[in-house]
Coordinates of C-alpha atoms and ligand atoms in Angstrom, one line a residue:
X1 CA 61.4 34.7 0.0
X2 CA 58.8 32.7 1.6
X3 CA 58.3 28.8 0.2
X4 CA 55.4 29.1 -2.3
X5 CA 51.7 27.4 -0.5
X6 CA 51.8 23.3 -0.8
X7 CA 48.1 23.6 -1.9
X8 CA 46.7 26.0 -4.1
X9 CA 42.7 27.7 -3.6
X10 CA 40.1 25.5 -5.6
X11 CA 37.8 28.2 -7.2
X12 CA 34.4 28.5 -5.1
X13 CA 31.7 27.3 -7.4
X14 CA 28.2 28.6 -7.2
X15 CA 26.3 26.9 -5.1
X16 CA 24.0 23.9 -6.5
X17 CA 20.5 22.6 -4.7
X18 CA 20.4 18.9 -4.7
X19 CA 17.1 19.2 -6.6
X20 CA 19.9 20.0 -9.9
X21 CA 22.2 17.7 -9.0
X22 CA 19.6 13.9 -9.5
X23 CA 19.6 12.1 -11.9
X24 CA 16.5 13.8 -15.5
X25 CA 14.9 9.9 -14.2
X26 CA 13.4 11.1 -11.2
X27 CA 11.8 13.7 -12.8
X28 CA 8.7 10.8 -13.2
X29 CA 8.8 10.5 -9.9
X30 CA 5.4 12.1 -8.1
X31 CA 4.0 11.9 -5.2
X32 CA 0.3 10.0 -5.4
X33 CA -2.5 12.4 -5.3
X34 CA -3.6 10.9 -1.7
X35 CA -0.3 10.8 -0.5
X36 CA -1.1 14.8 -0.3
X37 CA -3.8 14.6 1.8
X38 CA -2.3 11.9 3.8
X39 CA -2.0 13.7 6.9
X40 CA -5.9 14.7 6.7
X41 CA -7.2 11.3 5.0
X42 CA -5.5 9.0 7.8
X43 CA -7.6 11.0 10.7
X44 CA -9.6 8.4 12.7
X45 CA -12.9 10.2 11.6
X46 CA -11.8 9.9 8.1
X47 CA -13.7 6.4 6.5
X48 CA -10.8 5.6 4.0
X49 CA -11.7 3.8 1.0
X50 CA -8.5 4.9 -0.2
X51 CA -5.6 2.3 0.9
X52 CA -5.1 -1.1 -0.4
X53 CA -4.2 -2.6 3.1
X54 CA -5.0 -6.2 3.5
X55 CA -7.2 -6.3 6.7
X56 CA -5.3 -8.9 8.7
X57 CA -7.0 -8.9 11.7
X58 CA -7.4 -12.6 11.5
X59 CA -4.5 -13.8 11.4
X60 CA -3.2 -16.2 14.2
X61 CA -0.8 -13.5 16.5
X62 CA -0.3 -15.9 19.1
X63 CA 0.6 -18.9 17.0
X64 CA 2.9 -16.8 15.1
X65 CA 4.8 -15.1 18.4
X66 CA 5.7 -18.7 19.3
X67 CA 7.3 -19.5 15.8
X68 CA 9.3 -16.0 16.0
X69 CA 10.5 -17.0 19.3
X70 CA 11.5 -20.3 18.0
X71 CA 13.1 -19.0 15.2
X72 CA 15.6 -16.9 16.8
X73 CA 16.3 -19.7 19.5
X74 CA 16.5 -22.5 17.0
X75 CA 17.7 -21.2 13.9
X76 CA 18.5 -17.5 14.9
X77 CA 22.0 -18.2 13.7
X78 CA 21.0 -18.3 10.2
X79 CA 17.7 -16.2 10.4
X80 CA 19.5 -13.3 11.6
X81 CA 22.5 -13.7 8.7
X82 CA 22.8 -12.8 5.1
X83 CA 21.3 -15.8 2.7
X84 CA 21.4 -15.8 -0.8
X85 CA 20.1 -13.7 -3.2
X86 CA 18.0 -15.7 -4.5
X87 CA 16.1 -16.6 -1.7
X88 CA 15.9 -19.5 0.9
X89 CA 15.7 -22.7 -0.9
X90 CA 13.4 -24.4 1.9
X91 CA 11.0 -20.9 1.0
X92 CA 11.3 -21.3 -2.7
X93 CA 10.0 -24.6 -3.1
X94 CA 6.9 -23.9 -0.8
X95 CA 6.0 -21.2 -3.6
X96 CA 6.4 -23.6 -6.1
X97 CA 3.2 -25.5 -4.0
X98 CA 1.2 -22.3 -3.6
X99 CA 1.6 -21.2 -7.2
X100 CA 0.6 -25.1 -8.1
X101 CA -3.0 -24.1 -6.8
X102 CA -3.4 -22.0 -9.9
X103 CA -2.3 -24.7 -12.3
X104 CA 1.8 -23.6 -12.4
X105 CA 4.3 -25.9 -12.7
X106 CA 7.4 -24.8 -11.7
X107 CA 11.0 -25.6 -9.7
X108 CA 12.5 -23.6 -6.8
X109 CA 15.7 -22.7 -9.0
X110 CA 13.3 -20.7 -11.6
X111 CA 11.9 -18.4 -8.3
X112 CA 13.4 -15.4 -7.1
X113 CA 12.2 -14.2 -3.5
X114 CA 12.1 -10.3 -4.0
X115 CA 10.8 -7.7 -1.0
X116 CA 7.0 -7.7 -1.8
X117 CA 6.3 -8.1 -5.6
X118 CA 6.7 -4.3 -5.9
X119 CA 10.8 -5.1 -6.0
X120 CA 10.1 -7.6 -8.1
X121 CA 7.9 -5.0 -10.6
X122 CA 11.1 -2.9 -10.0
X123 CA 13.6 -5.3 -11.3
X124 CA 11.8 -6.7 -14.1
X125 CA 11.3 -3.2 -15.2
X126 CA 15.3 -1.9 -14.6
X127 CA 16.2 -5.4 -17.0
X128 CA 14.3 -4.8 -19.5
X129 CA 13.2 -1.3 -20.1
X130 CA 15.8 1.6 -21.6
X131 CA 15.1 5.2 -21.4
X132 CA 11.4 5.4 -24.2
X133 CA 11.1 2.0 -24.4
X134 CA 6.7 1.1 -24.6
X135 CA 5.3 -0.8 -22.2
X136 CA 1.9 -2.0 -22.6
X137 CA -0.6 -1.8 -19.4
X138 CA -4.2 -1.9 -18.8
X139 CA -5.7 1.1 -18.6
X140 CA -6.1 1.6 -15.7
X141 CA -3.3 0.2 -14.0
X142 CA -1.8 -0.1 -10.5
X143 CA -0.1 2.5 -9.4
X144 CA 2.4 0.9 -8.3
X145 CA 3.8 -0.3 -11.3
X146 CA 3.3 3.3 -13.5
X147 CA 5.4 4.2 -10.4
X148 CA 8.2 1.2 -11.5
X149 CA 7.9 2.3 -15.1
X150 CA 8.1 6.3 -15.0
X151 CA 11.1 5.5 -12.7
X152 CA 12.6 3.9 -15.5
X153 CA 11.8 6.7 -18.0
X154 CA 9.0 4.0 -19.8
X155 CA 6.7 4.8 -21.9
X156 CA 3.3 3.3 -20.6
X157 CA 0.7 2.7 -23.2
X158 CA -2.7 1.2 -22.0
X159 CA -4.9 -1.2 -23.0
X160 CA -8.5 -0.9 -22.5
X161 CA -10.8 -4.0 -20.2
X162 CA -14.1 -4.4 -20.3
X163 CA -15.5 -6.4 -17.5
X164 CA -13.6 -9.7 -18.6
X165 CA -10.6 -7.9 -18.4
X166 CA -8.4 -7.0 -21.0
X167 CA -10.0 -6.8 -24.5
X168 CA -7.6 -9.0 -26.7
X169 CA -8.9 -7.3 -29.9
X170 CA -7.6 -3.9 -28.4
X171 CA -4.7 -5.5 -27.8
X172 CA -4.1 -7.0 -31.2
X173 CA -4.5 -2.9 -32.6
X174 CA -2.4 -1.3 -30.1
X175 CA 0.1 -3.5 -31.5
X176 CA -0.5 -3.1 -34.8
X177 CA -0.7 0.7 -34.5
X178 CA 3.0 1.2 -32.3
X179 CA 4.2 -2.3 -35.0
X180 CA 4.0 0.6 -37.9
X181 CA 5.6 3.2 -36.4
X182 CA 8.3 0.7 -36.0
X183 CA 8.1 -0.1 -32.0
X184 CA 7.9 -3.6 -30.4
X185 CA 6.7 -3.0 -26.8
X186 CA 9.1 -4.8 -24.1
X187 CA 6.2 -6.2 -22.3
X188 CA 2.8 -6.3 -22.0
X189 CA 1.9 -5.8 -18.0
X190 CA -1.0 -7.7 -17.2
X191 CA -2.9 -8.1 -13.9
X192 CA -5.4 -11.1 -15.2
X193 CA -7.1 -11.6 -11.4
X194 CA -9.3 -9.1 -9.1
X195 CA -7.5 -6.2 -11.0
X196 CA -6.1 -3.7 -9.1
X197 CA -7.5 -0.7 -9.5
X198 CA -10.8 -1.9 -12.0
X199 CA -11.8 -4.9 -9.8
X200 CA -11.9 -7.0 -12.8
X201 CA -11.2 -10.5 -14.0
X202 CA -9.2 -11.5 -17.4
X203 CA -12.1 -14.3 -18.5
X204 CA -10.6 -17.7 -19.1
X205 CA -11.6 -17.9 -22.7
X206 CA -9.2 -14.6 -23.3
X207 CA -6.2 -15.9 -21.3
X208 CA -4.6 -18.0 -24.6
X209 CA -5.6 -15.3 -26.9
X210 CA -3.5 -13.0 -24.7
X211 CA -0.5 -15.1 -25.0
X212 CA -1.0 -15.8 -28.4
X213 CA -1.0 -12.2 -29.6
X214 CA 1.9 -11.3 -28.0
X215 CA 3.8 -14.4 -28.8
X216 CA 3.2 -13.5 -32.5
X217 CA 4.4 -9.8 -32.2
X218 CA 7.5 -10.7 -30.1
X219 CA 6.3 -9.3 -26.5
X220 CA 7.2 -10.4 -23.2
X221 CA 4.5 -11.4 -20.6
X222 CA 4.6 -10.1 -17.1
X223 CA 1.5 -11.4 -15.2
X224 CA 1.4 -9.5 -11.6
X225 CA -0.6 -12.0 -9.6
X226 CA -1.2 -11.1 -5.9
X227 CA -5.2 -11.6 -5.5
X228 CA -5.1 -14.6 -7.6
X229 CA -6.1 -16.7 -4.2
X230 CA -8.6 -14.1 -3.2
X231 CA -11.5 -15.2 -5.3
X232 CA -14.7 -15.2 -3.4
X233 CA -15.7 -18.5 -5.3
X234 CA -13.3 -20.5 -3.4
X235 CA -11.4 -22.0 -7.1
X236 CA -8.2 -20.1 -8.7
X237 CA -7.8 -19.6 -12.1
X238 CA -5.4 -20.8 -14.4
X239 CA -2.5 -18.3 -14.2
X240 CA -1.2 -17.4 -18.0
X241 CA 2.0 -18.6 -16.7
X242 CA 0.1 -22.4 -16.2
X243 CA -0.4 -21.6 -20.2
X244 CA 2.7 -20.4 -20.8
X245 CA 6.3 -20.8 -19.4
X246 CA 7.7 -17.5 -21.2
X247 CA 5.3 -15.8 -19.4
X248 CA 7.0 -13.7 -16.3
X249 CA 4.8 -14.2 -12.8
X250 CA 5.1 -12.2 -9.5
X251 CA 3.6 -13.2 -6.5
X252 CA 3.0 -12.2 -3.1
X253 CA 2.6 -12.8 0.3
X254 CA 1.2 -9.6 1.2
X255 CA -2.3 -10.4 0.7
X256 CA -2.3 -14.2 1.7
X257 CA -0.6 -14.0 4.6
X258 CA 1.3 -10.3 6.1
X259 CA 2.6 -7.7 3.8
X260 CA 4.8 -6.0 6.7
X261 CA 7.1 -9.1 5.7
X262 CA 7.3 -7.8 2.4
X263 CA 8.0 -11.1 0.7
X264 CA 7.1 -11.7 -2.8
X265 CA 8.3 -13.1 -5.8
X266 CA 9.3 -14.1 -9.4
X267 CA 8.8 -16.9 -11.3
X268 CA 11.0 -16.0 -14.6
X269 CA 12.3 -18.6 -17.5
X270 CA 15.6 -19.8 -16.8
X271 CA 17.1 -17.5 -19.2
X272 CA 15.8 -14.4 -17.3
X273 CA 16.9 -15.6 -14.0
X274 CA 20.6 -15.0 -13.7
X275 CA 20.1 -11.4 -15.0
X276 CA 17.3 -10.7 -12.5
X277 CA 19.1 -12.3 -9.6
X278 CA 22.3 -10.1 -10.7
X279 CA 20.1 -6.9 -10.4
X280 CA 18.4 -8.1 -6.8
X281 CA 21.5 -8.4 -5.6
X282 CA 22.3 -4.9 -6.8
X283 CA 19.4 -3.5 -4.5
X284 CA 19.4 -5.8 -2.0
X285 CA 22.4 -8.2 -1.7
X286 CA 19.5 -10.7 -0.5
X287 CA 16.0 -10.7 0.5
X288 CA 15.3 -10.5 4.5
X289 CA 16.4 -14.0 5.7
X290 CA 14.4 -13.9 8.7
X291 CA 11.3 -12.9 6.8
X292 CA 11.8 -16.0 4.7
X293 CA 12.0 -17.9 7.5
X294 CA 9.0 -16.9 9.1
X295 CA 6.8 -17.1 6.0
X296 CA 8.4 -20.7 5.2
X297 CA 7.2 -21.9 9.0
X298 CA 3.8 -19.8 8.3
X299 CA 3.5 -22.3 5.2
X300 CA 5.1 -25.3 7.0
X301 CA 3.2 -25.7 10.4
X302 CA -0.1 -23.5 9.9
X303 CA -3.5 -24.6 7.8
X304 CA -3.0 -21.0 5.6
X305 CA -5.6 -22.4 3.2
X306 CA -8.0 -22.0 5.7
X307 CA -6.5 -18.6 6.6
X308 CA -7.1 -17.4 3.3
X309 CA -10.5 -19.0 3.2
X310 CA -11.3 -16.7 6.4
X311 CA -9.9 -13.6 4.5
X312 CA -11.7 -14.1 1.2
X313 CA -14.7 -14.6 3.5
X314 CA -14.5 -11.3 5.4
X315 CA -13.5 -9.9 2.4
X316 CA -16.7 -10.8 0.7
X317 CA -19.1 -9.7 3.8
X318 CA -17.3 -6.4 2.8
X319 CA -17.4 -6.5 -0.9
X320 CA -21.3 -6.7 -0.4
X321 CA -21.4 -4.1 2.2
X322 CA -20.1 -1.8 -0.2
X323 CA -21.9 -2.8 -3.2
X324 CA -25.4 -3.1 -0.9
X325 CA -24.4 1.0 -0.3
X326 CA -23.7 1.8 -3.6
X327 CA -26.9 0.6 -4.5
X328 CA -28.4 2.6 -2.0
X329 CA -27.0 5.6 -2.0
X330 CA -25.2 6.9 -5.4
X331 CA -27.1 9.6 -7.8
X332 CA -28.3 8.5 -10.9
X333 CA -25.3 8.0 -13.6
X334 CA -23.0 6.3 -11.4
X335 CA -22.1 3.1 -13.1
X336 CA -19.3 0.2 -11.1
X337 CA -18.3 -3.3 -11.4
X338 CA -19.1 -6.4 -9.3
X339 CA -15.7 -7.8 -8.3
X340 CA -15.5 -12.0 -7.3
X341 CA -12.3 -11.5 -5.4
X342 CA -10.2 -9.4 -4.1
X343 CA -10.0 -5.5 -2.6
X344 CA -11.6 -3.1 -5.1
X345 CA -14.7 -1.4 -6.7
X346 CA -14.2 0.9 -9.6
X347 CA -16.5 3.7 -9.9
X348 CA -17.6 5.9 -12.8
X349 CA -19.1 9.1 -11.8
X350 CA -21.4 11.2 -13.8
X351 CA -20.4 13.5 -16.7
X352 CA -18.8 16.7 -15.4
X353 CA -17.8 15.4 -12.2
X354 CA -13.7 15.8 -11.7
X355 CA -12.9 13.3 -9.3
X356 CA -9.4 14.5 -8.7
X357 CA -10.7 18.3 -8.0
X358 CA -13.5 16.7 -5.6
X359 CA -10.9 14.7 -3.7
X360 CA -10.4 17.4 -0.9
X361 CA -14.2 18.2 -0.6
X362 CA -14.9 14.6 0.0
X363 CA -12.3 14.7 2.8
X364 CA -13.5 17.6 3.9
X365 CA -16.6 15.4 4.4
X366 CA -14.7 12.6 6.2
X367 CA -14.5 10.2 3.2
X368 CA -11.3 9.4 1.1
X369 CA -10.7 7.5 -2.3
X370 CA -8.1 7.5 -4.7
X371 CA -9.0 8.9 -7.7
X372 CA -8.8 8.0 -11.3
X373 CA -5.8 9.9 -12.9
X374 CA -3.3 8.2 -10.9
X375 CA -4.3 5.0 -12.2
X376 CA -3.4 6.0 -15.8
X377 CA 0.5 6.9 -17.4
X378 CA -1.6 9.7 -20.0
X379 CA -4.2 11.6 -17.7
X380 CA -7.1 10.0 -18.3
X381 CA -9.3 8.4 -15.3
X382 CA -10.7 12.2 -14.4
X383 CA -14.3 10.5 -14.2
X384 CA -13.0 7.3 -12.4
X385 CA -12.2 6.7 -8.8
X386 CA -11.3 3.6 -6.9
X387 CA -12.8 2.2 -3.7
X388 CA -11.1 -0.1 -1.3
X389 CA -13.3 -2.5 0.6
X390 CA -10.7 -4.7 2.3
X391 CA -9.4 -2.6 5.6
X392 CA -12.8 -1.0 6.9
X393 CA -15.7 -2.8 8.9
X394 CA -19.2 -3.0 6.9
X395 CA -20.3 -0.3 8.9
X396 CA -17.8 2.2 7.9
X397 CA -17.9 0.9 4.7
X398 CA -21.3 2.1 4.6
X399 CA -21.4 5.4 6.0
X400 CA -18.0 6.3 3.9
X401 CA -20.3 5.1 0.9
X402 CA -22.9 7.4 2.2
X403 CA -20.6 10.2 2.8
X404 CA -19.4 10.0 -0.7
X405 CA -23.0 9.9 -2.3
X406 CA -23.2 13.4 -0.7
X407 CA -20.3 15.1 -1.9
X408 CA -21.1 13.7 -5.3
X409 CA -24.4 15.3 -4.8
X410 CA -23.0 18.6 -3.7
X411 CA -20.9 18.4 -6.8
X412 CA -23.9 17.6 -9.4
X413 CA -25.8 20.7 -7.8
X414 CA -23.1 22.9 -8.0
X415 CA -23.4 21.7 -11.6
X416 CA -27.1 21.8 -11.8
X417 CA -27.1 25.7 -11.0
X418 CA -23.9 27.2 -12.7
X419 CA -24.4 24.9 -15.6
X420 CA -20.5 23.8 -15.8
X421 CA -18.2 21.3 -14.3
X422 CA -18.0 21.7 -10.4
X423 CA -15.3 24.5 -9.6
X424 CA -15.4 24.5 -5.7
X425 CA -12.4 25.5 -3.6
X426 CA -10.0 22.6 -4.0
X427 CA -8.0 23.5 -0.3
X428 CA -7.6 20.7 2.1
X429 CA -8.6 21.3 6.0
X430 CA -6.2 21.8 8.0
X431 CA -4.4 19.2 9.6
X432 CA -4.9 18.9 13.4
X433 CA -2.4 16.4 15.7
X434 CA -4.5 13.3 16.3
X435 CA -3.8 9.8 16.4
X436 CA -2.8 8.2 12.6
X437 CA -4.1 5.6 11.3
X438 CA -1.4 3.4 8.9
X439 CA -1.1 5.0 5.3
X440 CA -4.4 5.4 3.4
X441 CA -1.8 5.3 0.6
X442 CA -0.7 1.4 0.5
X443 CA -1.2 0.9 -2.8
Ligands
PMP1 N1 0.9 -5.6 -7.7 C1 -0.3 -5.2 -7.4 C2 -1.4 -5.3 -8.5 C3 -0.7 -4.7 -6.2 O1 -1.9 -4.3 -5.9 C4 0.4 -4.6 -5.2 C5 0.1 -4.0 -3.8 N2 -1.1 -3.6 -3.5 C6 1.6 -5.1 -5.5 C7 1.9 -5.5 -6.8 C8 2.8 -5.0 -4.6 O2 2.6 -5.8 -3.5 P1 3.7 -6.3 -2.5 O3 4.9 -5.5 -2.8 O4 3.2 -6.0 -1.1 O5 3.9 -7.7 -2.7

């Protein structure tokens, strides 16, 4: 008789698609509404008023090829090697003098250097935040950060702002609405300067009512702070974490000085740090060393208060370029804020008007924004659309401006005549090879 097989036939099992096999998290995880017409939006006839992309045009290219040069042939030995998770020491106590502009005293061993502030959004949210746990947000919020917190299963509930930001009394009842049905929110995310998406500023007078609500109903502080130096009137203001040093900050170097460095960080209590260093590490074993290195030299040997002087003032040429074609060109019941600083306008469009269903029409018409929706966790923002006026020249500022006044037309005559909401064909045109501009997306 023949020896019996060594290895026996493992039962075939029906065949799984990956889609079944990740993980009921990344079931939050979408796709941005502009992300699908990224291919169309990012067409050089296209005005975008969609991305968030610093315009760095400005900065000194030259300069900055002679310090990468340097770097590698001075110091390429450590530049080009793992560093510590934590971030380069010489890098970390730099941030401690940028953040001092906006009244924070800190040391380099309460900082941790993340990849942009988004990783650092990431992390605080994966410490803190189990499967349902509340977060409070503004409403609206940056994208980015719903993003962070739906990846983390999250609940997001928002906070309304008026045009000095965050509305501490609305605050003070979300709390004592989710405090009865028993929930203490982990944190309250806050971004206090040039708001990303509303355009808004949290007014000084509110900034220690903030703190002092959530201090009395046991909630974190996590100030997300990377316009704070962009203020058109030349002065910072006083970051909560100056007010308070519970308070959680996250900076950036994306908008002050290159954001393809992706360098960013934390500025967390001492009893926060070890965790969120633990959970960098997990991602990351350490932030880029090189990147550090650069940004540290940037800080070290270049005048980048003057750099950022000349951003905030192009910048503000554009800020009134837009708000000049606003004026000019918008129907009747369009209503918008006046930011001091930073990248964006927030628009409210007239009653009726779906901003997410006119998306495709208005790109149709060689205009793109990002509209409302994605700027809340619960659907809301269907009136609401966001317009960047930091990567476009004044010019193209103007005629997307114009553009957009005439789909919104379009859309209010459609109205006019049938009497309902605008239903026009929601399809995209098609997409034709061309060259791409960088993504309308960046949020
Ligand atoms: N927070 C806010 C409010 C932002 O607008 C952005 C980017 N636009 C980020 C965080 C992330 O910035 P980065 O990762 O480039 O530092």
């Amino acid at each position: 008789m023949a020896d019996a097989p060594l290895r026996r036939e493992v039962p075939s099992t029906p065949a799984v698609a990956p889609a079944e096999r990740f993980a009921a998290r990344t079931a939050g995880m979408t796709a941005s509404e502009i992300r699908a017409l990224f291919a169309v939006a990012s067409r050089p006839e296209v005005v975008s008023l969609a991305g968030g992309m610093p315009n760095i045009a400005a900065l000194p290219l030259d300069a900055l090829s002679v310090e990468v040069a340097d770097l590698v042939a001075r110091e390429g030995q450590v530049a080009l090697q793992y560093g510590s998770a934590q971030g380069v020491p010489a890098l970390r106590e730099q941030i401690c003098e940028v953040m001092a502009l906006e009244g924070i005293r800190a040391v380099p061993d309460d900082v941790v250097v993340t990849v942009g502030s988004q990783m650092a959004l990431d992390l605080v949210t994966r410490i803190y935040c189990d499967p349902g746990d509340v977060v409070l947000a503004e409403g609206p919020s940056y994208v980015g950060a719903l993003g962070s917190f739906a990846a983390y299963q999250a609940r997001v509930v928002h906070v309304a702002m008026d045009s000095h930001g965050l509305v501490p009394e609305l605050l003070r009842t979300a709390l004592h609405t989710l405090a009865h049905q028993g929930i203490v929110p982990k944190f309250l995310y806050t971004i206090p300067n040039f708001h990303n998406p509303a355009g808004v500023t949290l007014a000084v007078e509110r900034r220690a009512e903030v703190l002092e609500i959530c201090a009395r109903f046991g909630v974190a502080v996590v100030e997300d702070n990377p316009y704070g130096l962009l203020g058109f009137s030349g002065s910072a203001y006083p970051a909560l974490r100056s007010m308070d040093r519970d308070v959680i900050y996250l900076g950036s170097f994306s908008k002050t000085f290159a954001s393809g460095l992706r360098v960013g960080w934390a500025l967390v209590p001492p009893a926060v740090r070890d965790r969120l260093v633990l959970a960098a590490e997990s991602a990351t074993l350490c932030p880029p060393s090189f990147n550090q290195m650069l940004v540290s030299r940037y800080l070290a040997g270049h005048d980048w208060r003057s750099q950022i002087k000349t951003y905030t003032e192009a910048y503000r040429d554009r800020r009134d370029a837009m708000l000049r074609a606003l004026e000019t060109y918008l129907p009747e019941g369009c209503s918008w804020n006046v930011p001091d600083g930073g990248f964006y306008v927030w628009l409210t469009v007239p009653e009726g008007v779906d901003t997410k269903a006119m998306l495709p029409r208005a790109v149709t018409a060689r205009v793109a924004y990002a509209s409302g929706t994605g700027f809340y966790a619960d659907g809301f923002g269907s009136r609401q659309l966001r317009l960047s006026y930091c990567y476009p020249t004044p010019e193209r500022i103007t005629e997307g401006v114009r553009r957009l006044a005439a789909v919104l037309e379009a859309e209010l005559d459609v109205m006019r005549t049938f009497g309902t909401p605008a239903r026009l064909p929601a399809t995209p045109p098609a997409v034709r090879d061309g060259p791409q501009a960088p993504s309308p997306h960046t949020p």
